[in-house]
Coordinates of C-alpha atoms in Angstrom, one line a residue:
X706 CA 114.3 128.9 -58.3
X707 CA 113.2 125.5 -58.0
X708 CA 111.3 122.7 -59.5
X709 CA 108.5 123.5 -56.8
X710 CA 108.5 127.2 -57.9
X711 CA 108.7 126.5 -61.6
X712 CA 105.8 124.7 -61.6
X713 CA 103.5 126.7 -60.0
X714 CA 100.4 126.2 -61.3
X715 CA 100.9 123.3 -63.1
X716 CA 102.6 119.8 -63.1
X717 CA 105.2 118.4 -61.8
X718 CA 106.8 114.7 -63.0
X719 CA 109.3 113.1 -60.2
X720 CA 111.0 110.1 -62.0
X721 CA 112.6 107.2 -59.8
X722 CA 110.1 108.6 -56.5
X723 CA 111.5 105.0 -55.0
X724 CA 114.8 105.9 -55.2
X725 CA 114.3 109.4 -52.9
X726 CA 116.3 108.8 -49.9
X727 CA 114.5 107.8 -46.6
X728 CA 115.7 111.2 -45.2
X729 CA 114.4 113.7 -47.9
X730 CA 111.0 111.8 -47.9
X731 CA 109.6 113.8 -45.0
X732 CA 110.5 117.3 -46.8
X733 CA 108.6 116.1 -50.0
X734 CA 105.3 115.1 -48.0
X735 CA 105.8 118.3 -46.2
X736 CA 105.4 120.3 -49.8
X737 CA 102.3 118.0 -51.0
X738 CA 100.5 118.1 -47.7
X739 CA 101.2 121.6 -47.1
X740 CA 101.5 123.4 -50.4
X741 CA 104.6 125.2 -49.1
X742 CA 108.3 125.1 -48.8
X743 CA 111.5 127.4 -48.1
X744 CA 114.7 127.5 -50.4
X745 CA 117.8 126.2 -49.1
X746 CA 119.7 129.0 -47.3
X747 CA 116.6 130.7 -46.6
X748 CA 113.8 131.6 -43.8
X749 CA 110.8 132.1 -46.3
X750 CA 108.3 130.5 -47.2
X751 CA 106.8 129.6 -50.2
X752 CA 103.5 129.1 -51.6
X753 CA 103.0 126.4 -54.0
X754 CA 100.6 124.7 -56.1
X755 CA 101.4 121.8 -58.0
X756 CA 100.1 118.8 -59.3
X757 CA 102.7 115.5 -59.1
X758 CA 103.1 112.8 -61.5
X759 CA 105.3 110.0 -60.2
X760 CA 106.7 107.5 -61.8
X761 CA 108.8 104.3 -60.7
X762 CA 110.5 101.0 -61.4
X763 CA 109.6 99.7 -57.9
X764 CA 106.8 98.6 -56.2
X765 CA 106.5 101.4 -53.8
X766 CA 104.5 98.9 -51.3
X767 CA 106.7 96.5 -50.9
X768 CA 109.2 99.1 -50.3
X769 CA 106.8 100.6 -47.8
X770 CA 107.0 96.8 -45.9
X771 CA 110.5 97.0 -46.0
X772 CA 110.7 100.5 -44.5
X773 CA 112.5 101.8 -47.3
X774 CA 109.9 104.0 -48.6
X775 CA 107.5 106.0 -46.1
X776 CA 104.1 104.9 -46.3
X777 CA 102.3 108.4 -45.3
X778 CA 104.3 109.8 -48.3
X779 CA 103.1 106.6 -50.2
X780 CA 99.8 106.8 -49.8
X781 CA 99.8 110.8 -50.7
X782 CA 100.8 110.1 -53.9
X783 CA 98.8 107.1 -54.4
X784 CA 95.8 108.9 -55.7
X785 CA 95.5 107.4 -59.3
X786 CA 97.6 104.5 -59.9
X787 CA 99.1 103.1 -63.3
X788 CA 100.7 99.7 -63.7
X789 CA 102.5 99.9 -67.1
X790 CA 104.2 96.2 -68.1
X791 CA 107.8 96.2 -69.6
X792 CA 108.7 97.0 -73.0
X793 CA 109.1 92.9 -73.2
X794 CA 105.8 92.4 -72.8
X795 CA 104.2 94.9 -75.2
X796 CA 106.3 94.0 -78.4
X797 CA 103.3 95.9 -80.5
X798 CA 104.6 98.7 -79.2
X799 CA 108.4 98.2 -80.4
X800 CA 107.4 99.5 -83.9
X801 CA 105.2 102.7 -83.4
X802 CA 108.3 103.7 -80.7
X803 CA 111.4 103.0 -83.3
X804 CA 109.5 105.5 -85.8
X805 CA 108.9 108.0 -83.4
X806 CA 112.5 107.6 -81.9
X807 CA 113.9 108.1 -85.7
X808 CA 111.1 111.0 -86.3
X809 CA 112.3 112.8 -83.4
X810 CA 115.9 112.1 -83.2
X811 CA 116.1 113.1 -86.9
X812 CA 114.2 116.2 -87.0
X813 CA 116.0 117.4 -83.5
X814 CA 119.3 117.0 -85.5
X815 CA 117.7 117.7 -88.9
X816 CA 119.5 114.9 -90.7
X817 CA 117.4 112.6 -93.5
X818 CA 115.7 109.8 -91.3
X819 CA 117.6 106.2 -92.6
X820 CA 115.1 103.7 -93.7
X821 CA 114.7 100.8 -91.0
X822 CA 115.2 97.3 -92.5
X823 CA 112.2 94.5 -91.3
X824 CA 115.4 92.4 -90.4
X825 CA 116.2 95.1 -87.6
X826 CA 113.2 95.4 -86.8
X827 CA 112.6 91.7 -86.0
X828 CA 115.7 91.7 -84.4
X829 CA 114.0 95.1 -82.2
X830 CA 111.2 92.9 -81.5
X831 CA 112.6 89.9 -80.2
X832 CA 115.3 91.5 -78.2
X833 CA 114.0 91.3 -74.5
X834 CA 114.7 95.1 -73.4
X835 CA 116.0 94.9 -70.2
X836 CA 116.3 98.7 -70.1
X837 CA 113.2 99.1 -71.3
X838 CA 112.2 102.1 -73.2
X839 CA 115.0 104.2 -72.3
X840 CA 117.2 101.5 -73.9
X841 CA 115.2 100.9 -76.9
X842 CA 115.4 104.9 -77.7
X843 CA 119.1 104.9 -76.9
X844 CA 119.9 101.7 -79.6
X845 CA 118.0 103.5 -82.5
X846 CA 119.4 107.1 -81.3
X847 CA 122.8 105.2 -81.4
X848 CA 122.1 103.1 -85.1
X849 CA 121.2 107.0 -86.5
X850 CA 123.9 108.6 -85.1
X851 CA 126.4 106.0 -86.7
X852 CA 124.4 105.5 -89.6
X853 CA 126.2 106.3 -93.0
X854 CA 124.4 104.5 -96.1
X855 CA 121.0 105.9 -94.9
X856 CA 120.0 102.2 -93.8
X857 CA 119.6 101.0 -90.2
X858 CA 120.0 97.4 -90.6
X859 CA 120.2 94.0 -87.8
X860 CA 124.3 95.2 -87.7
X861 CA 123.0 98.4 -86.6
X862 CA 122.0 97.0 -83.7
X863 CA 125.1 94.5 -83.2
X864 CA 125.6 96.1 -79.3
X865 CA 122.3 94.1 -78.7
X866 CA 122.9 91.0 -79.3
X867 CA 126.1 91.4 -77.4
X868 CA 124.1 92.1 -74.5
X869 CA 121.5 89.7 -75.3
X870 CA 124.3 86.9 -75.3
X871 CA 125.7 88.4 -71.8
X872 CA 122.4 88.3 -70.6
X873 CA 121.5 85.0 -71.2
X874 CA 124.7 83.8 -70.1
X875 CA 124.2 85.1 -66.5
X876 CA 120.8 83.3 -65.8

């Protein structure tokens, strides 16, 4: 079964919705306007009732002016609208995410969570996340995964600074 069927009754999250192909748009407005859909390869239709939670890096109306995104299907799932800022410009946040990235990434692969220096974390803090959250939870994922001594330290996170240099070298 499919996404549709499994959530049934409940929510569904489509990540990167401005990245969903001009010609697959229609079948997704389709299933929100209607409630119903059919499996590939088949003639039956299928109830649904789901709630959708988008989420994108894009702003869906500009991609709307630039016919790259349909508007109907825009405006369906335009109902409640959040505008979260990059990781860049939330630093505040950098701290309560690295612990929770440890706490998780620790218990999941229930290893002893390494203690996190204040120099890596400055250096966390003032990098400028380009990937955003995905890429802050990947470095400390990474530093733990390589760690050996039990400390995450600034050379933990020596890939960073790499990038940052690359980074600022291409502007």
């Amino acid at each position: 079964i499919g996404k549709f069927e499994q959530a049934h009754g409940g929510t569904l999250f489509l990540d990167e919705i401005g990245e969903l192909p001009l010609n697959l748009q229609p079948k997704l407005l389709h299933v929100l306007q209607q409630g119903e859909f059919e499996r590939i390869g088949s003639s039956k239709t299928i109830k649904t009732d789901v709630r959708i939670i988008a989420a994108t890096n894009k702003d869906l109306q500009d991609e709307v002016n630039r016919r790259r995104f349909r508007e109907d299907l825009f405006f369906r799932i335009k109902a409640v609208s959040l505008n979260i800022p990059p990781l860049r410009k939330r630093k505040g946040d950098i701290p309560l995410l690295v612990n929770h990235f440890l706490e998780n990434y620790t218990t999941l692969n229930k290893i002893t969570s390494p203690k996190i220096t204040d120099e890596a974390m400055d250096l966390l803090m003032e990098y400028n996340w380009p990937g955003n959250v995905r890429e802050l939870k990947n470095a400390v994922e990474t530093a733990v995964a390589l760690n050996r001594n039990g400390i995450i330290d600034d050379d933990s996170f020596s890939d960073l600074m790499i990038n940052e240099d690359e980074n600022i070298s291409s502007r």
